[in-house]
Amino acid sequence: MLCRLCGTDRLLSVLDLGATPPCERFLTADELDQPEPTYPLHLRLCENCLLLQIPALITPEETFTEYAYFSSYSQSWVEHARQFAGRAIERLGLGRNSLVVEVASNDGYLLGHVVDAGVPCLGVEPSVNVGAAAAARGVPTVTAFLNERTATDIVAEHGPADLVVANNVYAHIPDLLGFTRALRILLGDDGWLSIEVHHALNLVEFAQFDTIYHEHFQYYTVASAAHALATAGLTVVDVETIETHGGSIRLWARPEGAAGQPTRRVAAVLAAEEHAGLHDVTGYVALARRVERVRHELLRFLLDARAQGQRVVGYGAPGKGNTLLNYCGIRPDLIEYTVDRNPYKHGKFTPGTRIPIHPVERIDKDRPDMIVVLPWNLETEITDQLAYTAEWGARLVYPLPNLHIVEPTRGIAP
């Protein structure tokens, strides 16, 4: 394995999560008696450029041609996108003569707000099923993986973009250098690029290991992201720290000829990363021990609940949840089933651990004692959604960033 940013072979093992199935490869009932492929999930750090990464053992085509994740099923995510779109339009002065291009536009959860504002836009979405949902809601969408060729074709037909949005996709690309060049091709010489990605500072400090899965090929600090963007002549000019996915960064970059001086926020986040030891190898060496503590604490809790005769189910079937379930070895004896708002997953089973997935209404029918929330980063939203479970005294279990219990309408207990 060579670093996909700088090409060196100086890769330090940071965290080995064993071998797991791809996190979005949900099983049908007919597949339960068939072999299930697994791939190593081994996080490494490039000692030269400090890019966190895993080997590219599956291709984006295997994951995203038919995809199980629809962004619009999260109310908080749709609201996050609405606020971003409004602020970006105002900040950049976008109007009817502008063009916004979103890469990995999913089901139009973000560009729908751009359409409503009367700003021309185009989504680039590789998943046929998800892109069709975007088109059905009136969002112009090209079904394609972004590369240098498709970027050139888009610019030839639509012109360069004033704003390119690449939210939660910059980690999903094994050809990091080619994809970064494609982003630059899409962008006008005086345009803006906005990227949202989970911040490696939070991954390391809070042991957020469930953000590691096979479709996430790399994990960024501001320093490593700036290094990657610079390979295509793009300069980070601003950064915002945001709460999504347990703590993300929103990077604003421009072509180097239009960049100017970066804001003070860039220097502030870089300083925080350096203080945490992430600008050399020292800050990464304790991650494995922190992750082990999370696993042991969660397993002790679930084993005690089982011994006490408590009925425990899950809420959500996100990709990150499947990393947690597989690494911890949690199967239906500890979490009987999970539920999800996405009908695409109903009647299927989680990869590896083979926990059944039901509609959300199953919780109201069964009235379990405990509900383990796998998309823990949406705690506020999901606690509100499950407030009705207070009727029978259910407790909500959030496994990360530290295991804690929420009793609906009664606050938080340690």
Short mmCIF file of N, CA, C and O in Angstrom, two decimals, residues 207-252:
data_model
loop_
_atom_site.label_atom_id
_atom_site.label_comp_id
_atom_site.label_asym_id
_atom_site.label_seq_id
_atom_site.Cartn_x
_atom_site.Cartn_y
_atom_site.Cartn_z
N ALA A 207 -12.42 8.94 19.82
CA ALA A 207 -12.49 7.53 19.43
C ALA A 207 -13.72 7.23 18.58
O ALA A 207 -14.39 6.22 18.78
N GLN A 208 -14.02 8.08 17.61
CA GLN A 208 -15.19 7.91 16.75
C GLN A 208 -14.88 6.91 15.64
O GLN A 208 -14.95 7.21 14.45
N PHE A 209 -14.56 5.70 16.04
CA PHE A 209 -14.10 4.70 15.09
C PHE A 209 -15.18 4.26 14.11
O PHE A 209 -14.89 3.71 13.05
N ASP A 210 -16.46 4.48 14.45
CA ASP A 210 -17.52 4.03 13.55
C ASP A 210 -17.63 4.90 12.30
O ASP A 210 -18.40 4.57 11.39
N THR A 211 -16.87 5.98 12.24
CA THR A 211 -16.81 6.75 10.99
C THR A 211 -15.84 6.11 10.00
O THR A 211 -15.72 6.59 8.87
N ILE A 212 -15.17 5.05 10.41
CA ILE A 212 -14.24 4.35 9.53
C ILE A 212 -14.98 3.18 8.87
O ILE A 212 -15.46 2.28 9.55
N TYR A 213 -15.12 3.22 7.58
CA TYR A 213 -15.65 2.08 6.84
C TYR A 213 -15.14 2.11 5.42
O TYR A 213 -14.51 3.09 4.99
N HIS A 214 -15.38 1.05 4.67
CA HIS A 214 -14.65 0.82 3.43
C HIS A 214 -14.91 1.88 2.36
O HIS A 214 -14.07 2.06 1.47
N GLU A 215 -16.03 2.55 2.41
CA GLU A 215 -16.28 3.58 1.40
C GLU A 215 -15.67 4.92 1.79
O GLU A 215 -15.68 5.85 1.00
N HIS A 216 -15.13 5.02 3.01
CA HIS A 216 -14.34 6.18 3.43
C HIS A 216 -12.87 5.82 3.29
O HIS A 216 -12.32 5.11 4.13
N PHE A 217 -12.24 6.33 2.27
CA PHE A 217 -10.86 5.93 2.01
C PHE A 217 -9.84 6.77 2.76
O PHE A 217 -8.73 6.33 3.01
N GLN A 218 -10.20 8.02 3.10
CA GLN A 218 -9.27 8.87 3.85
C GLN A 218 -10.03 9.76 4.82
O GLN A 218 -11.23 9.98 4.68
N TYR A 219 -9.28 10.31 5.81
CA TYR A 219 -9.85 11.04 6.94
C TYR A 219 -8.97 12.27 7.16
O TYR A 219 -7.75 12.13 7.33
N TYR A 220 -9.57 13.46 7.19
CA TYR A 220 -8.80 14.68 7.02
C TYR A 220 -8.69 15.53 8.28
O TYR A 220 -9.68 15.73 9.01
N THR A 221 -7.52 16.08 8.46
CA THR A 221 -7.35 17.30 9.22
C THR A 221 -7.41 18.45 8.22
O THR A 221 -7.38 18.23 6.99
N VAL A 222 -7.48 19.68 8.72
CA VAL A 222 -7.40 20.82 7.81
C VAL A 222 -6.05 20.81 7.11
O VAL A 222 -5.94 21.10 5.90
N ALA A 223 -5.00 20.44 7.82
CA ALA A 223 -3.67 20.43 7.23
C ALA A 223 -3.57 19.45 6.07
O ALA A 223 -3.05 19.78 4.99
N SER A 224 -4.07 18.22 6.25
CA SER A 224 -3.96 17.23 5.17
C SER A 224 -4.90 17.56 4.02
O SER A 224 -4.57 17.33 2.84
N ALA A 225 -6.09 18.10 4.32
CA ALA A 225 -7.01 18.49 3.25
C ALA A 225 -6.42 19.63 2.42
O ALA A 225 -6.53 19.65 1.19
N ALA A 226 -5.81 20.60 3.08
CA ALA A 226 -5.18 21.72 2.36
C ALA A 226 -4.07 21.21 1.46
O ALA A 226 -3.90 21.70 0.32
N HIS A 227 -3.31 20.23 1.95
CA HIS A 227 -2.25 19.63 1.14
C HIS A 227 -2.83 18.98 -0.10
O HIS A 227 -2.32 19.14 -1.22
N ALA A 228 -3.93 18.22 0.07
CA ALA A 228 -4.56 17.54 -1.06
C ALA A 228 -5.10 18.54 -2.08
O ALA A 228 -4.91 18.39 -3.29
N LEU A 229 -5.79 19.57 -1.62
CA LEU A 229 -6.38 20.56 -2.53
C LEU A 229 -5.29 21.33 -3.29
O LEU A 229 -5.47 21.68 -4.46
N ALA A 230 -4.18 21.56 -2.64
CA ALA A 230 -3.10 22.30 -3.28
C ALA A 230 -2.53 21.57 -4.48
O ALA A 230 -1.96 22.20 -5.39
N THR A 231 -2.69 20.25 -4.55
CA THR A 231 -2.17 19.51 -5.70
C THR A 231 -2.87 19.90 -6.99
O THR A 231 -2.35 19.62 -8.08
N ALA A 232 -4.05 20.50 -6.91
CA ALA A 232 -4.77 20.96 -8.10
C ALA A 232 -4.88 22.48 -8.16
O ALA A 232 -5.74 23.01 -8.86
N GLY A 233 -4.03 23.17 -7.40
CA GLY A 233 -4.04 24.63 -7.46
C GLY A 233 -5.18 25.27 -6.71
O GLY A 233 -5.61 26.38 -7.04
N LEU A 234 -5.68 24.60 -5.67
CA LEU A 234 -6.76 25.13 -4.86
C LEU A 234 -6.22 25.47 -3.47
O LEU A 234 -5.47 24.68 -2.88
N THR A 235 -6.64 26.61 -2.94
CA THR A 235 -6.14 27.10 -1.66
C THR A 235 -7.28 27.23 -0.66
O THR A 235 -8.32 27.81 -0.96
N VAL A 236 -7.09 26.68 0.53
CA VAL A 236 -8.08 26.82 1.60
C VAL A 236 -8.04 28.25 2.12
O VAL A 236 -6.99 28.73 2.57
N VAL A 237 -9.19 28.94 2.06
CA VAL A 237 -9.24 30.34 2.49
C VAL A 237 -10.08 30.54 3.74
O VAL A 237 -10.00 31.58 4.39
N ASP A 238 -10.89 29.54 4.10
CA ASP A 238 -11.70 29.66 5.30
C ASP A 238 -12.08 28.26 5.76
O ASP A 238 -12.08 27.30 4.96
N VAL A 239 -12.39 28.12 7.03
CA VAL A 239 -12.84 26.84 7.57
C VAL A 239 -13.83 27.11 8.68
O VAL A 239 -13.68 28.05 9.46
N GLU A 240 -14.89 26.31 8.71
CA GLU A 240 -15.88 26.37 9.79
C GLU A 240 -15.92 25.01 10.47
O GLU A 240 -15.86 23.98 9.81
N THR A 241 -16.01 25.00 11.78
CA THR A 241 -16.23 23.76 12.50
C THR A 241 -17.74 23.62 12.70
O THR A 241 -18.42 24.55 13.15
N ILE A 242 -18.28 22.47 12.33
CA ILE A 242 -19.72 22.24 12.38
C ILE A 242 -19.99 20.93 13.12
O ILE A 242 -19.10 20.10 13.29
N GLU A 243 -21.23 20.72 13.55
CA GLU A 243 -21.56 19.62 14.44
C GLU A 243 -21.88 18.32 13.73
O GLU A 243 -21.93 17.28 14.38
N THR A 244 -22.07 18.33 12.43
CA THR A 244 -22.52 17.13 11.74
C THR A 244 -21.53 15.99 11.88
O THR A 244 -20.32 16.19 11.97
N HIS A 245 -22.08 14.76 11.91
CA HIS A 245 -21.28 13.53 11.99
C HIS A 245 -20.36 13.49 13.20
O HIS A 245 -19.28 12.91 13.16
N GLY A 246 -20.77 14.12 14.27
CA GLY A 246 -19.97 14.11 15.47
C GLY A 246 -18.83 15.10 15.47
O GLY A 246 -17.96 15.04 16.34
N GLY A 247 -18.84 16.03 14.51
CA GLY A 247 -17.81 17.07 14.45
C GLY A 247 -17.10 17.08 13.11
O GLY A 247 -16.24 16.24 12.84
N SER A 248 -17.49 18.00 12.24
CA SER A 248 -16.94 18.08 10.89
C SER A 248 -16.30 19.43 10.66
O SER A 248 -16.38 20.34 11.50
N ILE A 249 -15.65 19.57 9.51
CA ILE A 249 -15.13 20.85 9.07
C ILE A 249 -15.73 21.18 7.71
O ILE A 249 -15.95 20.29 6.88
N ARG A 250 -16.04 22.44 7.53
CA ARG A 250 -16.46 22.95 6.22
C ARG A 250 -15.31 23.80 5.68
O ARG A 250 -15.00 24.86 6.22
N LEU A 251 -14.69 23.30 4.65
CA LEU A 251 -13.56 23.99 4.04
C LEU A 251 -14.05 24.83 2.88
O LEU A 251 -14.84 24.37 2.05
N TRP A 252 -13.59 26.07 2.81
CA TRP A 252 -13.84 26.94 1.67
C TRP A 252 -12.51 27.12 0.95
O TRP A 252 -11.52 27.53 1.56
#
